[in-house]
PDB file of C-alpha atoms in Angstrom:
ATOM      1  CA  UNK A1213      -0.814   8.813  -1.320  1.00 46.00           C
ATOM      2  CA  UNK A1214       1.936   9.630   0.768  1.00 48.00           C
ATOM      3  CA  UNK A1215       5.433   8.059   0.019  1.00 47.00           C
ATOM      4  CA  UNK A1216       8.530   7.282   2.066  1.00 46.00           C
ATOM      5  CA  UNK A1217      10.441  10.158  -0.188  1.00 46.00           C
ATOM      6  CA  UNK A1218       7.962  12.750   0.448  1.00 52.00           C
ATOM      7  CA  UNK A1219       6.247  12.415   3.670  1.00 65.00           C
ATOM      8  CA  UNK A1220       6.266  15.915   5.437  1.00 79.00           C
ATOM      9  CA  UNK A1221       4.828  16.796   8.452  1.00 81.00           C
ATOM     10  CA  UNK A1222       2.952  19.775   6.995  1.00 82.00           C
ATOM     11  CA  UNK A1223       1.197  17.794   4.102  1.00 86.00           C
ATOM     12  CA  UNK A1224       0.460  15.222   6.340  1.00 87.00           C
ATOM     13  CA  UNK A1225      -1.970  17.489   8.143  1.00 82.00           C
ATOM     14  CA  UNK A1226      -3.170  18.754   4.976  1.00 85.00           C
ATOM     15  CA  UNK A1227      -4.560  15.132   4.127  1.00 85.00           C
ATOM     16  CA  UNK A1228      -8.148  13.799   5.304  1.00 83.00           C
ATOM     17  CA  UNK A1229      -7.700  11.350   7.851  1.00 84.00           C
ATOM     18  CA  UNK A1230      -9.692   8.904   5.849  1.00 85.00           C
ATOM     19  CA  UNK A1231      -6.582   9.248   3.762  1.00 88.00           C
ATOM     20  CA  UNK A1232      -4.012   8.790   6.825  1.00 90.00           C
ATOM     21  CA  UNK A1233      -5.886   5.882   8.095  1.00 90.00           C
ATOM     22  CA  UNK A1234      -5.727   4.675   4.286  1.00 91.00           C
ATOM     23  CA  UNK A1235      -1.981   5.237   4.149  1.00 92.00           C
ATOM     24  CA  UNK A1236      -1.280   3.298   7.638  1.00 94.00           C
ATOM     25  CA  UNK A1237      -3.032   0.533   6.487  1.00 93.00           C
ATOM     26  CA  UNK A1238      -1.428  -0.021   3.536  1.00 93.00           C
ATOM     27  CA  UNK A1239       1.959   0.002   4.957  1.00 95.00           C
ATOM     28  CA  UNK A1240       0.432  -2.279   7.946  1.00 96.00           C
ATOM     29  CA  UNK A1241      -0.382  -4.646   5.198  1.00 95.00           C
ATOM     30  CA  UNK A1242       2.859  -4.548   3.896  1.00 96.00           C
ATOM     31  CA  UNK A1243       4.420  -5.000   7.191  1.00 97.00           C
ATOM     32  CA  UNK A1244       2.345  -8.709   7.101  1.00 96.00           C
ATOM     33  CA  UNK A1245       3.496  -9.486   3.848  1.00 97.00           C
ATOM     34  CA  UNK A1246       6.429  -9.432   4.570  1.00 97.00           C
ATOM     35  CA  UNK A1247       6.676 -10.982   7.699  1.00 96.00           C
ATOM     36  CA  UNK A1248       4.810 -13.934   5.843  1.00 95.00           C
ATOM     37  CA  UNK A1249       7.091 -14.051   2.862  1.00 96.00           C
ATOM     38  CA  UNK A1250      10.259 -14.010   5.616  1.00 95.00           C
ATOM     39  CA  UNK A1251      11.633 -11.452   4.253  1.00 97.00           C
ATOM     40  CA  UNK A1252      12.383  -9.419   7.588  1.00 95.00           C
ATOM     41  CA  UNK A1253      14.221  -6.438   6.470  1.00 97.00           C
ATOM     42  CA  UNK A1254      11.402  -5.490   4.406  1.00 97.00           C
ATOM     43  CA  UNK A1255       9.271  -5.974   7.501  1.00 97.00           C
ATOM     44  CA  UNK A1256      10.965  -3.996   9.423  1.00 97.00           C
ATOM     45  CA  UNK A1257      11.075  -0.766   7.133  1.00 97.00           C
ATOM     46  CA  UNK A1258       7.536  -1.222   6.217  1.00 97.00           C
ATOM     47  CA  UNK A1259       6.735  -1.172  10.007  1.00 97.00           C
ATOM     48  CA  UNK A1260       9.286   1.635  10.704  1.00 97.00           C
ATOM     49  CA  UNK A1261       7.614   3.533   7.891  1.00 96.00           C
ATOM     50  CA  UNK A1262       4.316   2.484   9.401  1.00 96.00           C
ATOM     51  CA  UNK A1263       5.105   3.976  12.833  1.00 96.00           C
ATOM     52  CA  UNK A1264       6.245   6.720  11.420  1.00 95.00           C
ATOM     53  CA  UNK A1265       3.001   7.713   9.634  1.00 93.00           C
ATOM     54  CA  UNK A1266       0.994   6.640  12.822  1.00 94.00           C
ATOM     55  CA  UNK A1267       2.929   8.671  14.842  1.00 93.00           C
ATOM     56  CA  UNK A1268       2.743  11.641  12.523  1.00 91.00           C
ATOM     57  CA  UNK A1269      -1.755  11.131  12.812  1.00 89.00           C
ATOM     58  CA  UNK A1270      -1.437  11.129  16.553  1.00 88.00           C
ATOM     59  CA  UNK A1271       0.537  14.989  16.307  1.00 85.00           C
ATOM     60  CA  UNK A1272      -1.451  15.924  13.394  1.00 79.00           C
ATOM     61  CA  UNK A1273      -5.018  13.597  12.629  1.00 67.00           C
ATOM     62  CA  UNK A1274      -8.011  15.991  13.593  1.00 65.00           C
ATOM     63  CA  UNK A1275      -5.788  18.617  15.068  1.00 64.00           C
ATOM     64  CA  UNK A1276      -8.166  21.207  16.691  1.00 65.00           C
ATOM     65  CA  UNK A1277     -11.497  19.551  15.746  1.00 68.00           C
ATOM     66  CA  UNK A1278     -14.184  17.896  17.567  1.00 68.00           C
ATOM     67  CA  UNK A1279     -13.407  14.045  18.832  1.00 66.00           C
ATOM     68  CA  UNK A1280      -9.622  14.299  18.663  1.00 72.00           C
ATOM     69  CA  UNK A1281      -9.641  13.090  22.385  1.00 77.00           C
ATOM     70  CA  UNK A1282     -11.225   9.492  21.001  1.00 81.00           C
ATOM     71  CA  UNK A1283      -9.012   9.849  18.067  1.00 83.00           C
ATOM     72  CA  UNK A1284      -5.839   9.948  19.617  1.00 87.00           C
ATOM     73  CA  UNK A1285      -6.628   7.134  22.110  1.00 88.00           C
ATOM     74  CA  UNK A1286      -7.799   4.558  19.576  1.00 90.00           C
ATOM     75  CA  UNK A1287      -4.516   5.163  17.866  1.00 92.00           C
ATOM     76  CA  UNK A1288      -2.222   4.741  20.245  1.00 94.00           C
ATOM     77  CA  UNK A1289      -4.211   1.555  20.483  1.00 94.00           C
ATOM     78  CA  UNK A1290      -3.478   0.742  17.254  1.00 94.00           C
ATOM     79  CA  UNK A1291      -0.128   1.645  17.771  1.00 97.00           C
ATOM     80  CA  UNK A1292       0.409  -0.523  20.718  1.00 97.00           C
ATOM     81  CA  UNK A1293      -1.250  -3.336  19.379  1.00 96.00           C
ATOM     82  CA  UNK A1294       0.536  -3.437  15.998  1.00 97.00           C
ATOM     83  CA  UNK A1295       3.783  -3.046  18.016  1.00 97.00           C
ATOM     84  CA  UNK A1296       2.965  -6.085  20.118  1.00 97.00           C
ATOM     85  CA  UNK A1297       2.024  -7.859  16.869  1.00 97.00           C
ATOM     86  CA  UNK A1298       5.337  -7.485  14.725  1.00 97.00           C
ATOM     87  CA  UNK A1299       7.374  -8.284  18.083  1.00 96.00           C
ATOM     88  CA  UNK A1300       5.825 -11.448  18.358  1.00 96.00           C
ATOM     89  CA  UNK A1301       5.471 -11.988  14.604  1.00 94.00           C
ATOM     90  CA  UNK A1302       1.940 -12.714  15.504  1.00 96.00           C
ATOM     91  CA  UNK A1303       0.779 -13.364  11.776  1.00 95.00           C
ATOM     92  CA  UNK A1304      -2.948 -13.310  12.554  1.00 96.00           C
ATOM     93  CA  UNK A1305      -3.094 -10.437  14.720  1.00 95.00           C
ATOM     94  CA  UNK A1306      -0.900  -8.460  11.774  1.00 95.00           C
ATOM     95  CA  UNK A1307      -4.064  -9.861   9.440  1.00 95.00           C
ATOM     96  CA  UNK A1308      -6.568  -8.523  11.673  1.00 95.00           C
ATOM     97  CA  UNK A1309      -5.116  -5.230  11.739  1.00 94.00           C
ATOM     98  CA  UNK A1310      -4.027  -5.492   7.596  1.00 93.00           C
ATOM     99  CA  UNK A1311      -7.619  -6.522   7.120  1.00 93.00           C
ATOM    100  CA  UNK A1312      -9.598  -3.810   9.509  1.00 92.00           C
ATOM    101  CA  UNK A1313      -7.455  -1.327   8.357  1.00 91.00           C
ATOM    102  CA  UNK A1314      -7.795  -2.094   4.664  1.00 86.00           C
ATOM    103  CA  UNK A1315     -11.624  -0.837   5.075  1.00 86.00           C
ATOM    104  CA  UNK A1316     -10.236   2.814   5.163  1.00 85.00           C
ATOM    105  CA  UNK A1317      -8.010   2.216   1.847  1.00 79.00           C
ATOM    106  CA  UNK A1318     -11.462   1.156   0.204  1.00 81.00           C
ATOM    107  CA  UNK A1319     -13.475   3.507   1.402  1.00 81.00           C
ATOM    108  CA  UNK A1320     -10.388   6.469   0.258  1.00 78.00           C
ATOM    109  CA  UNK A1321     -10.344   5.020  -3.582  1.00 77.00           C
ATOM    110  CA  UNK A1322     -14.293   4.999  -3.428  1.00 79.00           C
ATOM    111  CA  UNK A1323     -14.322   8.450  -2.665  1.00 76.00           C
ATOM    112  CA  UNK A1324     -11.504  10.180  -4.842  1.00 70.00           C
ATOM    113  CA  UNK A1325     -13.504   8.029  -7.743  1.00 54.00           C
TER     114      UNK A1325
END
């Protein structure tokens, strides 16, 4: 998986996006955790971090393959939604998302098993 200390745009593309979608969910989930253990700065760096690796799927996920139009709209979605979500500290929204996203993590181990 990708870490804070070596995420790089190039490997990033490299990566299935089963495995980005696997990677933004976990740090979406840690974004909740935190926000539910009140411990904000950690919030805030996992969602900075998550944002970050978002960001990097919209310039990279599927690039020059079929149904990157759909692709790129459902994440900005995502991205909008999760951004509403840790503005408002909206706990159950940030489960949602932790929980709907945590289907791709799953799916990842499953298939490097």
């Amino acid at each position: 998986m990708i870490t804070e200390n070596n995420l790089d745009a190039d490997r990033w593309a490299s990566i299935s996006l089963m495995e980005q979608m696997a990677n933004i969910g976990s740090e979406v989930g840690r974004t909740c955790k935190w926000l539910m253990k009140g411990k904000s700065d950690m919030a805030e760096k996992a969602f900075i971090r998550s944002l970050d690796i978002i960001d990097l799927t919209i310039k990279y996920g599927r690039y020059n393959q079929p149904g990157r139009g759909e692709l790129l709209k459902e994440l900005c979605r995502l991205r909008e939604y999760f951004c509403e979500a840790y503005t408002n500290h909206d706990i159950n929204t940030l489960k949602i998302l932790d929980k709907d996203l945590g289907h791709y993590a799953t799916a990842f181990r499953r298939n490097i098993t």
